[in-house]
Tab-separated table of C-alpha atoms and ligand atoms in Angstrom:
chain	number	residue	atom	x	y	z
A	1	UNK	CA	98.220	-121.113	-17.493
A	2	UNK	CA	97.266	-122.240	-13.979
A	3	UNK	CA	94.759	-120.864	-12.059
A	4	UNK	CA	97.301	-119.499	-9.255
A	5	UNK	CA	99.203	-117.337	-11.632
A	6	UNK	CA	96.240	-115.738	-13.128
A	7	UNK	CA	94.633	-114.602	-9.723
A	8	UNK	CA	97.816	-112.269	-8.965
A	9	UNK	CA	96.558	-110.007	-11.265
A	10	UNK	CA	93.585	-109.021	-9.002
A	11	UNK	CA	94.124	-106.723	-6.327
A	12	UNK	CA	93.860	-108.042	-2.727
A	13	UNK	CA	91.066	-105.656	-1.850
A	14	UNK	CA	88.901	-106.667	-4.857
A	15	UNK	CA	89.648	-110.294	-4.419
A	16	UNK	CA	88.604	-110.017	-0.748
A	17	UNK	CA	85.225	-108.468	-1.239
A	18	UNK	CA	84.657	-111.128	-3.981
A	19	UNK	CA	85.554	-113.996	-1.774
A	20	UNK	CA	83.345	-112.508	1.039
A	21	UNK	CA	80.628	-112.216	-1.341
A	22	UNK	CA	80.953	-115.533	-2.381
A	23	UNK	CA	81.169	-116.812	1.091
A	24	UNK	CA	77.788	-115.147	1.669
A	25	UNK	CA	76.170	-116.895	-1.353
A	26	UNK	CA	77.631	-120.173	-0.800
A	27	UNK	CA	77.460	-120.486	3.109
A	28	UNK	CA	74.994	-117.872	4.012
A	29	UNK	CA	77.980	-116.089	5.719
A	30	UNK	CA	77.198	-112.644	7.018
A	31	UNK	CA	79.126	-110.086	5.343
A	32	UNK	CA	79.632	-107.887	8.650
A	33	UNK	CA	81.530	-110.861	10.023
A	34	UNK	CA	83.632	-112.431	7.164
A	35	UNK	CA	84.733	-109.388	5.425
A	36	UNK	CA	86.573	-108.158	8.403
A	37	UNK	CA	88.049	-111.593	9.159
A	38	UNK	CA	89.246	-111.828	5.707
A	39	UNK	CA	90.987	-108.453	5.926
A	40	UNK	CA	92.576	-109.363	8.945
A	41	UNK	CA	93.737	-112.855	7.944
A	42	UNK	CA	95.083	-111.265	4.711
A	43	UNK	CA	96.926	-108.363	6.577
A	44	UNK	CA	94.724	-105.876	4.523
A	45	UNK	CA	94.139	-102.297	6.214
A	46	UNK	CA	93.732	-98.646	5.568
A	47	UNK	CA	92.658	-97.517	1.920
A	48	UNK	CA	92.488	-101.149	0.877
A	49	UNK	CA	90.362	-102.517	3.842
A	50	UNK	CA	87.907	-99.268	2.795
A	51	UNK	CA	87.984	-100.055	-0.844
A	52	UNK	CA	87.118	-103.843	-0.150
A	53	UNK	CA	84.141	-102.848	2.127
A	54	UNK	CA	82.869	-100.355	-0.237
A	55	UNK	CA	82.950	-103.088	-2.895
A	56	UNK	CA	81.351	-105.662	-0.825
A	57	UNK	CA	78.777	-103.692	0.946
A	58	UNK	CA	78.081	-101.599	-2.094
A	59	UNK	CA	77.356	-104.798	-4.343
A	60	UNK	CA	75.088	-106.268	-1.619
A	61	UNK	CA	73.099	-102.958	-1.239
A	62	UNK	CA	72.161	-102.746	-4.844
A	63	UNK	CA	72.122	-106.387	-5.721
A	64	UNK	CA	68.358	-106.370	-6.495
A	65	UNK	CA	69.008	-103.405	-9.040
A	66	UNK	CA	72.147	-105.050	-10.617
A	67	UNK	CA	70.140	-108.389	-10.955
A	68	UNK	CA	67.093	-106.898	-12.569
A	69	UNK	CA	69.795	-105.369	-15.238
A	70	UNK	CA	71.771	-108.555	-15.411
A	71	UNK	CA	68.626	-110.488	-15.928
A	72	UNK	CA	67.997	-108.603	-19.245
A	73	UNK	CA	71.576	-109.416	-20.231
A	74	UNK	CA	71.594	-112.803	-19.540
A	75	UNK	CA	69.619	-116.151	-21.000
A	76	UNK	CA	68.905	-117.538	-17.588
A	77	UNK	CA	68.084	-115.714	-14.593
A	78	UNK	CA	70.964	-114.399	-12.180
A	79	UNK	CA	69.880	-116.730	-9.467
A	80	UNK	CA	70.457	-119.763	-11.664
A	81	UNK	CA	74.159	-119.032	-12.115
A	82	UNK	CA	77.091	-120.751	-10.320
A	83	UNK	CA	77.530	-118.315	-7.200
A	84	UNK	CA	81.067	-117.203	-8.199
A	85	UNK	CA	79.705	-116.039	-11.632
A	86	UNK	CA	76.812	-114.329	-9.986
A	87	UNK	CA	79.064	-112.412	-7.356
A	88	UNK	CA	81.445	-111.630	-10.298
A	89	UNK	CA	78.792	-110.078	-12.547
A	90	UNK	CA	77.211	-108.140	-9.556
A	91	UNK	CA	80.540	-106.804	-8.422
A	92	UNK	CA	81.503	-105.958	-11.963
A	93	UNK	CA	78.318	-104.052	-12.406
A	94	UNK	CA	78.773	-102.262	-9.145
A	95	UNK	CA	82.499	-100.947	-10.270
A	96	UNK	CA	80.628	-100.183	-13.592
A	97	UNK	CA	77.620	-98.240	-12.438
A	98	UNK	CA	78.104	-96.899	-9.197
A	99	UNK	CA	81.874	-96.666	-8.688
A	100	UNK	CA	83.180	-95.070	-12.109
A	101	UNK	CA	85.740	-97.675	-12.648
A	102	UNK	CA	86.766	-97.390	-16.290
A	103	UNK	CA	84.987	-100.019	-18.469
A	104	UNK	CA	87.838	-102.118	-19.181
A	105	UNK	CA	89.082	-102.349	-15.784
A	106	UNK	CA	86.015	-103.409	-14.449
A	107	UNK	CA	85.341	-105.870	-17.001
A	108	UNK	CA	88.758	-107.415	-16.776
A	109	UNK	CA	88.455	-107.740	-12.988
A	110	UNK	CA	85.376	-109.395	-12.954
A	111	UNK	CA	86.585	-111.878	-15.777
A	112	UNK	CA	89.857	-112.442	-13.576
A	113	UNK	CA	87.799	-113.090	-10.260
A	114	UNK	CA	85.473	-115.564	-12.244
A	115	UNK	CA	88.178	-117.514	-13.755
A	116	UNK	CA	90.303	-117.570	-10.592
A	117	UNK	CA	87.239	-119.087	-8.863
A	118	UNK	CA	85.784	-121.211	-11.315
A	119	UNK	CA	88.227	-121.545	-14.476
A	120	UNK	CA	87.402	-120.460	-18.014
A	121	UNK	CA	84.230	-122.001	-18.801
A	122	UNK	CA	82.293	-118.976	-17.921
A	123	UNK	CA	84.898	-116.341	-18.979
A	124	UNK	CA	83.094	-115.452	-22.121
A	125	UNK	CA	79.598	-114.743	-20.772
A	126	UNK	CA	81.076	-112.930	-17.982
A	127	UNK	CA	83.090	-110.563	-20.428
A	128	UNK	CA	79.932	-110.350	-22.775
A	129	UNK	CA	77.411	-109.514	-19.993
A	130	UNK	CA	79.485	-106.928	-18.321
A	131	UNK	CA	80.326	-105.372	-21.828
A	132	UNK	CA	76.483	-105.088	-22.279
A	133	UNK	CA	76.085	-103.773	-18.639
A	134	UNK	CA	78.669	-100.994	-19.288
A	135	UNK	CA	76.326	-99.563	-22.270
A	136	UNK	CA	74.156	-97.615	-19.785
A	137	UNK	CA	74.496	-95.902	-16.644
A	138	UNK	CA	72.818	-96.895	-13.820
A	139	UNK	CA	70.014	-94.323	-13.905
A	140	UNK	CA	69.336	-95.175	-17.662
A	141	UNK	CA	68.865	-98.927	-16.811
A	142	UNK	CA	66.671	-98.493	-13.875
A	143	UNK	CA	64.517	-96.087	-15.830
A	144	UNK	CA	64.168	-98.491	-18.935
A	145	UNK	CA	63.544	-101.684	-15.969
A	146	UNK	CA	61.485	-100.443	-13.490
A	147	UNK	CA	57.811	-100.271	-13.537
A	148	UNK	CA	56.397	-96.637	-13.588
A	149	UNK	CA	56.097	-95.277	-9.974
A	150	UNK	CA	52.316	-94.352	-10.697
A	151	UNK	CA	51.577	-97.879	-12.113
A	152	UNK	CA	53.029	-99.939	-9.596
A	153	UNK	CA	55.089	-98.302	-6.653
A	154	UNK	CA	56.035	-101.375	-5.003
A	155	UNK	CA	57.536	-102.695	-8.314
A	156	UNK	CA	59.119	-99.552	-9.010
A	157	UNK	CA	60.802	-99.309	-5.455
A	158	UNK	CA	62.003	-103.186	-5.501
A	159	UNK	CA	63.963	-102.253	-8.777
A	160	UNK	CA	65.199	-98.839	-8.170
A	161	UNK	CA	65.761	-98.968	-4.368
A	162	UNK	CA	67.007	-102.594	-4.516
A	163	UNK	CA	64.756	-103.955	-1.420
A	164	UNK	CA	62.862	-107.240	-1.504
A	165	UNK	CA	59.208	-106.719	-2.191
A	166	UNK	CA	58.196	-108.139	1.108
A	167	UNK	CA	60.184	-105.422	2.806
A	168	UNK	CA	59.151	-102.653	0.744
A	169	UNK	CA	55.454	-103.309	1.430
A	170	UNK	CA	56.115	-103.525	5.308
A	171	UNK	CA	57.985	-100.244	5.298
A	172	UNK	CA	54.755	-98.713	3.176
A	173	UNK	CA	52.652	-100.203	6.011
A	174	UNK	CA	54.524	-98.631	8.529
A	175	UNK	CA	55.215	-95.265	7.291
A	176	UNK	CA	52.228	-95.008	5.120
A	177	UNK	CA	53.630	-91.938	3.200
A	178	UNK	CA	55.184	-92.722	-0.154
A	179	UNK	CA	57.808	-90.240	-0.267
A	180	UNK	CA	58.830	-91.042	3.196
A	181	UNK	CA	59.139	-94.446	2.256
A	182	UNK	CA	61.551	-93.647	-0.508
A	183	UNK	CA	63.748	-91.453	2.050
A	184	UNK	CA	63.925	-94.656	4.172
A	185	UNK	CA	64.886	-96.914	1.288
A	186	UNK	CA	67.560	-94.314	0.149
A	187	UNK	CA	68.867	-93.955	3.880
A	188	UNK	CA	69.168	-97.875	3.724
A	189	UNK	CA	70.990	-97.328	0.917
A	190	UNK	CA	73.651	-94.943	2.107
A	191	UNK	CA	76.918	-96.194	4.250
A	192	UNK	CA	76.268	-95.054	7.890
A	193	UNK	CA	78.919	-92.965	9.518
A	194	UNK	CA	81.023	-95.079	12.014
A	195	UNK	CA	79.400	-94.304	15.580
A	196	UNK	CA	81.531	-95.055	18.489
A	197	UNK	CA	80.141	-95.505	22.172
A	198	UNK	CA	82.461	-94.560	24.982
A	199	UNK	CA	82.165	-96.693	27.942
A	200	UNK	CA	81.156	-94.354	30.899
A	201	UNK	CA	83.879	-93.859	33.511
A	202	UNK	CA	86.849	-95.036	31.201
A	203	UNK	CA	87.308	-91.942	28.881
A	204	UNK	CA	85.243	-89.267	27.571
A	205	UNK	CA	83.696	-88.196	23.764
A	206	UNK	CA	85.975	-85.330	23.851
A	207	UNK	CA	89.054	-87.431	24.529
A	208	UNK	CA	88.092	-89.606	21.646
A	209	UNK	CA	87.508	-86.766	19.510
A	210	UNK	CA	90.907	-85.315	20.256
A	211	UNK	CA	92.546	-88.741	19.589
A	212	UNK	CA	90.813	-89.137	16.418
A	213	UNK	CA	91.813	-85.618	15.119
A	214	UNK	CA	95.552	-86.518	16.164
A	215	UNK	CA	94.978	-89.883	14.149
A	216	UNK	CA	93.818	-87.775	11.160
A	217	UNK	CA	90.112	-88.817	11.405
A	218	UNK	CA	87.324	-86.615	11.172
A	219	UNK	CA	85.324	-86.703	14.284
A	220	UNK	CA	82.448	-85.240	15.849
A	221	UNK	CA	80.237	-85.734	19.512
A	222	UNK	CA	77.334	-88.017	18.397
A	223	UNK	CA	73.930	-86.413	17.626
A	224	UNK	CA	71.758	-87.587	20.408
A	225	UNK	CA	73.640	-89.951	22.704
A	226	UNK	CA	76.211	-88.122	25.228
A	227	UNK	CA	78.433	-91.231	24.884
A	228	UNK	CA	78.589	-91.013	21.097
A	229	UNK	CA	81.656	-89.820	18.744
A	230	UNK	CA	80.775	-90.304	15.134
A	231	UNK	CA	83.514	-90.783	12.423
A	232	UNK	CA	83.173	-89.426	9.106
A	233	UNK	CA	85.220	-92.268	7.631
A	234	UNK	CA	88.453	-94.238	8.006
A	235	UNK	CA	88.937	-97.322	10.026
A	236	UNK	CA	87.928	-97.184	13.710
A	237	UNK	CA	90.595	-99.817	14.883
A	238	UNK	CA	93.023	-96.855	13.843
A	239	UNK	CA	92.271	-95.579	17.325
A	240	UNK	CA	93.798	-97.017	20.431
A	241	UNK	CA	90.789	-96.208	22.481
A	242	UNK	CA	88.913	-98.823	20.183
A	243	UNK	CA	91.775	-101.518	20.012
A	244	UNK	CA	92.167	-101.375	23.956
A	245	UNK	CA	88.387	-101.353	24.374
A	246	UNK	CA	87.380	-98.361	26.132
A	247	UNK	CA	85.276	-97.401	23.355
A	248	UNK	CA	83.233	-99.577	21.263
A	249	UNK	CA	81.905	-99.503	17.702
A	250	UNK	CA	77.592	-98.968	18.472
A	251	UNK	CA	75.029	-97.096	16.506
A	252	UNK	CA	73.611	-94.095	18.404
A	253	UNK	CA	70.139	-95.787	18.281
A	254	UNK	CA	71.390	-98.717	20.128
A	255	UNK	CA	73.054	-96.382	22.586
A	256	UNK	CA	69.707	-94.864	23.167
A	257	UNK	CA	68.064	-98.080	23.892
A	258	UNK	CA	70.487	-98.649	26.822
A	259	UNK	CA	70.052	-95.016	28.149
A	260	UNK	CA	66.213	-95.574	28.030
A	261	UNK	CA	66.514	-98.579	30.821
A	262	UNK	CA	68.952	-96.725	32.679
A	263	UNK	CA	66.994	-93.444	32.919
A	264	UNK	CA	63.637	-94.975	33.608
A	265	UNK	CA	62.452	-93.588	36.940
A	266	UNK	CA	62.323	-96.015	39.738
A	267	UNK	CA	60.895	-96.272	43.052
A	268	UNK	CA	62.872	-98.302	46.018
A	269	UNK	CA	66.316	-100.279	45.096
A	270	UNK	CA	68.442	-99.764	42.215
A	271	UNK	CA	71.086	-102.291	42.774
A	272	UNK	CA	70.803	-105.134	40.340
A	273	UNK	CA	70.343	-104.968	36.410
A	274	UNK	CA	69.955	-107.570	33.977
A	275	UNK	CA	70.512	-107.526	30.178
A	276	UNK	CA	69.171	-110.997	29.037
A	277	UNK	CA	70.309	-111.086	25.380
A	278	UNK	CA	73.571	-109.713	25.684
A	279	UNK	CA	75.762	-110.857	23.242
A	280	UNK	CA	78.298	-109.535	21.734
A	281	UNK	CA	77.804	-106.903	24.147
A	282	UNK	CA	77.364	-103.614	22.781
A	283	UNK	CA	74.526	-102.472	25.164
A	284	UNK	CA	76.107	-104.284	28.225
A	285	UNK	CA	79.532	-102.738	27.767
A	286	UNK	CA	77.506	-99.359	28.221
A	287	UNK	CA	75.248	-100.601	30.993
A	288	UNK	CA	77.820	-101.916	32.894
A	289	UNK	CA	79.459	-98.371	33.211
A	290	UNK	CA	76.220	-96.350	34.037
A	291	UNK	CA	75.125	-99.243	36.720
A	292	UNK	CA	78.697	-98.655	38.300
A	293	UNK	CA	78.249	-95.042	38.602
A	294	UNK	CA	75.088	-95.593	40.696
A	295	UNK	CA	76.625	-98.651	42.745
A	296	UNK	CA	74.627	-101.029	40.755
A	297	UNK	CA	75.482	-104.103	39.038
A	298	UNK	CA	74.763	-105.629	35.550
A	299	UNK	CA	74.408	-109.407	34.833
A	300	UNK	CA	74.812	-110.139	30.957
A	301	UNK	CA	73.111	-113.167	30.016
A	302	UNK	CA	73.560	-114.720	26.566
A	303	UNK	CA	72.574	-118.036	25.152
A	304	UNK	CA	75.699	-118.800	23.110
A	305	UNK	CA	78.935	-119.397	25.128
A	306	UNK	CA	80.916	-117.902	22.139
A	307	UNK	CA	78.739	-114.652	22.144
A	308	UNK	CA	78.875	-114.488	25.745
A	309	UNK	CA	82.714	-114.415	25.807
A	310	UNK	CA	82.532	-111.294	23.196
A	311	UNK	CA	80.418	-109.802	26.045
A	312	UNK	CA	82.934	-110.173	28.541
A	313	UNK	CA	85.887	-108.929	26.028
A	314	UNK	CA	83.507	-106.071	25.404
A	315	UNK	CA	83.802	-104.981	29.108
A	316	UNK	CA	87.378	-105.868	29.912
A	317	UNK	CA	88.382	-102.656	30.656
A	318	UNK	CA	86.146	-101.984	33.609
A	319	UNK	CA	87.943	-102.356	36.946
A	320	UNK	CA	85.632	-104.828	38.235
A	321	UNK	CA	84.846	-107.814	36.530
A	322	UNK	CA	81.638	-107.992	34.614
A	323	UNK	CA	79.164	-110.567	35.722
A	324	UNK	CA	78.641	-112.629	32.340
A	325	UNK	CA	76.760	-115.825	32.086
A	326	UNK	CA	75.961	-118.130	29.126
A	327	UNK	CA	72.199	-118.744	29.826
A	328	UNK	CA	68.829	-119.137	27.914
A	329	UNK	CA	66.620	-116.422	28.818
A	330	UNK	CA	63.374	-118.196	28.201
A	331	UNK	CA	64.670	-120.812	31.005
A	332	UNK	CA	66.539	-118.389	33.258
A	333	UNK	CA	69.423	-119.052	35.559
A	334	UNK	CA	67.892	-116.485	38.055
A	335	UNK	CA	64.866	-116.133	40.210
A	336	UNK	CA	61.812	-114.459	39.457
A	337	UNK	CA	61.787	-110.581	40.708
A	338	UNK	CA	65.495	-110.437	41.239
A	339	UNK	CA	66.242	-107.340	39.020
A	340	UNK	CA	65.249	-103.681	39.234
A	341	UNK	CA	66.101	-102.744	35.604
A	342	UNK	CA	65.958	-105.379	32.685
A	343	UNK	CA	66.761	-104.749	28.999
A	344	UNK	CA	65.545	-107.644	26.566
A	345	UNK	CA	67.079	-106.724	23.324
A	346	UNK	CA	65.727	-109.821	21.209
A	347	UNK	CA	67.175	-111.796	18.154
A	348	UNK	CA	65.282	-110.278	15.334
A	349	UNK	CA	65.212	-109.933	11.543
A	350	UNK	CA	67.581	-106.917	11.807
A	351	UNK	CA	65.759	-105.066	9.224
A	352	UNK	CA	66.507	-101.747	10.784
A	353	UNK	CA	70.359	-102.111	10.418
A	354	UNK	CA	70.270	-102.558	6.703
A	355	UNK	CA	72.601	-99.636	6.409
A	356	UNK	CA	75.213	-101.587	8.118
A	357	UNK	CA	74.472	-105.090	7.114
A	358	UNK	CA	73.302	-104.360	3.548
A	359	UNK	CA	73.159	-108.405	2.642
A	360	UNK	CA	70.271	-109.120	5.589
A	361	UNK	CA	67.648	-107.852	3.305
A	362	UNK	CA	68.403	-110.808	0.913
A	363	UNK	CA	68.726	-113.468	3.665
A	364	UNK	CA	65.525	-112.933	5.329
A	365	UNK	CA	62.198	-114.046	4.605
A	366	UNK	CA	58.658	-113.404	6.138
A	367	UNK	CA	58.820	-116.898	7.135
A	368	UNK	CA	61.669	-116.112	9.678
A	369	UNK	CA	58.929	-114.457	11.810
A	370	UNK	CA	57.271	-117.829	12.626
A	371	UNK	CA	60.396	-118.738	14.661
A	372	UNK	CA	61.428	-115.194	15.786
A	373	UNK	CA	58.091	-113.810	17.100
A	374	UNK	CA	57.289	-116.875	19.640
A	375	UNK	CA	60.901	-116.562	20.976
A	376	UNK	CA	60.527	-112.679	21.181
A	377	UNK	CA	57.450	-113.226	23.176
A	378	UNK	CA	58.967	-115.857	25.210
A	379	UNK	CA	62.116	-113.662	26.283
A	380	UNK	CA	59.972	-110.468	27.184
A	381	UNK	CA	57.470	-112.655	29.315
A	382	UNK	CA	60.318	-114.181	30.993
A	383	UNK	CA	62.084	-110.598	31.089
A	384	UNK	CA	58.878	-109.247	32.806
A	385	UNK	CA	59.269	-112.064	35.655
A	386	UNK	CA	62.646	-111.422	36.336
A	387	UNK	CA	61.755	-107.694	37.192
A	388	UNK	CA	60.956	-106.886	40.711
A	389	UNK	CA	57.440	-105.290	41.400
A	390	UNK	CA	57.906	-101.764	40.399
A	391	UNK	CA	61.067	-102.746	38.440
A	392	UNK	CA	61.226	-101.723	34.499
A	393	UNK	CA	62.094	-103.994	31.234
A	394	UNK	CA	63.064	-102.237	28.054
A	395	UNK	CA	61.980	-104.463	24.967
A	396	UNK	CA	64.218	-103.657	22.151
A	397	UNK	CA	64.762	-104.662	18.577
A	398	UNK	CA	66.883	-103.598	15.663
A	399	UNK	CA	63.868	-104.229	13.381
A	400	UNK	CA	60.924	-101.880	12.808
A	401	UNK	CA	58.439	-104.580	11.740
A	402	UNK	CA	55.222	-104.571	13.501
A	403	UNK	CA	55.018	-108.252	14.024
A	404	UNK	CA	58.245	-108.156	16.120
A	405	UNK	CA	57.828	-104.955	17.891
A	406	UNK	CA	54.496	-103.470	18.845
A	407	UNK	CA	52.527	-106.852	18.150
A	408	UNK	CA	55.000	-108.665	20.534
A	409	UNK	CA	54.464	-106.138	23.242
A	410	UNK	CA	50.783	-106.187	22.726
A	411	UNK	CA	50.519	-109.863	22.959
A	412	UNK	CA	52.806	-110.183	26.361
A	413	UNK	CA	50.992	-107.377	27.919
A	414	UNK	CA	47.613	-109.021	27.114
A	415	UNK	CA	48.928	-112.345	28.543
A	416	UNK	CA	50.711	-110.625	31.944
A	417	UNK	CA	48.123	-108.944	34.478
A	418	UNK	CA	51.182	-107.931	36.362
A	419	UNK	CA	52.519	-105.273	33.898
A	420	UNK	CA	51.857	-101.624	32.461
A	421	UNK	CA	53.496	-99.784	29.584
A	422	UNK	CA	55.123	-96.786	30.140
A	423	UNK	CA	55.910	-93.604	27.698
A	424	UNK	CA	59.309	-93.947	26.224
A	425	UNK	CA	59.567	-90.461	25.045
A	426	UNK	CA	60.274	-88.202	28.047
A	427	UNK	CA	63.402	-90.459	28.712
A	428	UNK	CA	64.651	-89.227	25.482
A	429	UNK	CA	64.318	-85.640	25.690
A	430	UNK	CA	66.951	-84.907	23.167
A	431	UNK	CA	65.714	-86.799	20.462
A	432	UNK	CA	62.907	-84.908	18.176
A	433	UNK	CA	60.235	-86.542	16.167
A	434	UNK	CA	59.330	-89.579	18.395
A	435	UNK	CA	55.931	-90.351	17.235
A	436	UNK	CA	52.818	-90.684	19.209
A	437	UNK	CA	54.101	-93.134	21.637
A	438	UNK	CA	54.299	-94.974	24.126
A	439	UNK	CA	56.899	-96.643	22.222
A	440	UNK	CA	59.804	-95.060	20.501
A	441	UNK	CA	60.584	-96.207	16.716
A	442	UNK	CA	63.933	-94.526	15.478
A	443	UNK	CA	64.503	-94.310	11.695
A	444	UNK	CA	67.584	-93.804	9.688
A	445	UNK	CA	65.859	-91.173	7.570
A	446	UNK	CA	64.592	-89.177	10.480
A	447	UNK	CA	66.949	-89.710	13.239
A	448	UNK	CA	70.369	-90.985	11.378
A	449	UNK	CA	70.354	-94.032	13.514
A	450	UNK	CA	69.480	-97.585	12.959
A	451	UNK	CA	65.420	-98.464	13.127
A	452	UNK	CA	65.653	-99.248	16.619
A	453	UNK	CA	62.252	-100.002	18.243
A	454	UNK	CA	62.152	-99.526	22.095
A	455	UNK	CA	59.361	-100.092	24.435
A	456	UNK	CA	59.201	-99.653	28.362
A	457	UNK	CA	56.958	-102.232	30.784
A	458	UNK	CA	56.837	-101.668	34.484
A	459	UNK	CA	55.997	-104.673	36.718
A	460	UNK	CA	53.113	-103.543	38.765
A	461	UNK	CA	52.995	-106.869	41.120
B	1	SAM	C1	70.126	-108.565	19.093
B	1	SAM	S1	71.257	-109.360	19.804
B	1	SAM	C2	71.841	-108.546	21.135
B	1	SAM	C3	72.548	-107.370	20.784
B	1	SAM	C4	73.292	-107.017	22.151
B	1	SAM	N1	72.178	-106.624	23.086
B	1	SAM	C5	74.443	-106.066	21.906
B	1	SAM	O1	73.734	-104.732	22.152
B	1	SAM	O2	75.466	-106.162	21.537
B	1	SAM	C6	70.419	-110.739	20.369
B	1	SAM	C7	71.113	-111.736	20.964
B	1	SAM	O3	70.485	-112.668	21.692
B	1	SAM	C8	70.822	-113.958	21.547
B	1	SAM	N2	69.773	-115.036	22.080
B	1	SAM	C9	69.091	-115.532	21.420
B	1	SAM	N3	68.221	-116.454	22.026
B	1	SAM	C10	68.484	-116.268	23.319
B	1	SAM	C11	67.985	-116.942	24.387
B	1	SAM	N4	67.178	-117.582	24.399
B	1	SAM	N5	68.440	-116.517	25.448
B	1	SAM	C12	69.421	-115.379	25.407
B	1	SAM	N6	69.965	-115.023	24.486
B	1	SAM	C13	69.608	-115.454	23.416
B	1	SAM	C14	71.449	-114.210	20.538
B	1	SAM	O4	72.564	-115.170	20.737
B	1	SAM	C15	71.908	-112.608	20.252
B	1	SAM	O5	73.212	-112.545	20.947
């Protein structure tokens, strides 16, 4: 029998999740980009899209735990298998151990997916391994395999909480408290509610909650941001406001970062704002509306032209055309001292957004910091130069790692004489547990947001 006729037996949602995970393994594709594209191309929506997302994200989330289990059922390590076989085994494990799919169905889908992708040869292995995996519950497997917490806490968490060793170690350093780290890792492994950000002046949270309820989606106002609406589940694209661009999908932590730069007190003019790492435009779209309410304008700069186009698209519903430029923030197209408010939301490891991008934990390496940190420092130093004396600069990352947060701010402040740091906490009075300052580090387990870092600097001369 040819491959094509066999592949029809797998439903489209599982096939899409499998294909997206394989693309991640083979080409390094990002799950949060490749899966929605596949779903769109194949016309998969509604519950099937939800199932595909849960399968793909859930498998990526617990990949570390599943690989530890698979390694004991295989004669070679999971990472030495063909990518399609590896993905089939991981996805089969997820269905068996975390989704309560009946074993015969989970095993046969895993077998069919692998057979459809690479042919007959590995079919016997996939069948046998998944049957072994089905022999215990996830809890029983992890209890048997993880080192005891008391003897090797990091090793225990690597297996049970499915995070790479270096990430567990970094979170332990940052949070100190063992049980808090466990809460943090558990929060990373819990799918986040979909957060929407209302574009100021175009609609209101109350209107969006009403539209969502009419569409059968459970929605409530956000916990912290006055522009946020949270959806308990469902596809945000079901909302006309999302499709038309009066609302965007954006974590509340990101919304708070935009509010920090907009709320910072300022003496003198407040007319020109700059977002110097704007793509794909979530914060810019919020800031354009906030600036317009005060008669100010935002310049949104982004190095990659394709991402600059996404910023323009995110802001398309504002009556005034947004000012979006494709520009390198380290070699700016503007004169020093041109802006009253600047936000620099730098490229980073993204380890603060693992709830939404679960695969990033496996892609990132400590060595990435060697290129990211100098770029982050250069972008912050230029952002400071872009601000006028008395102007403010918000430095933002969606990572909590000290190397790309506190250490970057300290290094740039040490090299720049004309800047001081200010306390961010008074700018977010609605949010509790903001730590000792002056910067703010949000956490999924404390605030229910991505782990956004924000520091505020003021140019003095
Ligand atoms: C964390 S993302 C920004 C997210 C964005 N602020 C938002 O809220 O949607 C960082 C962005 O910086 C861009 N970038 C990287 N290097 C840059 C540079 N030298 N100058 C300007 N933008 C840069 C990346 O392409 C990426 O789009």
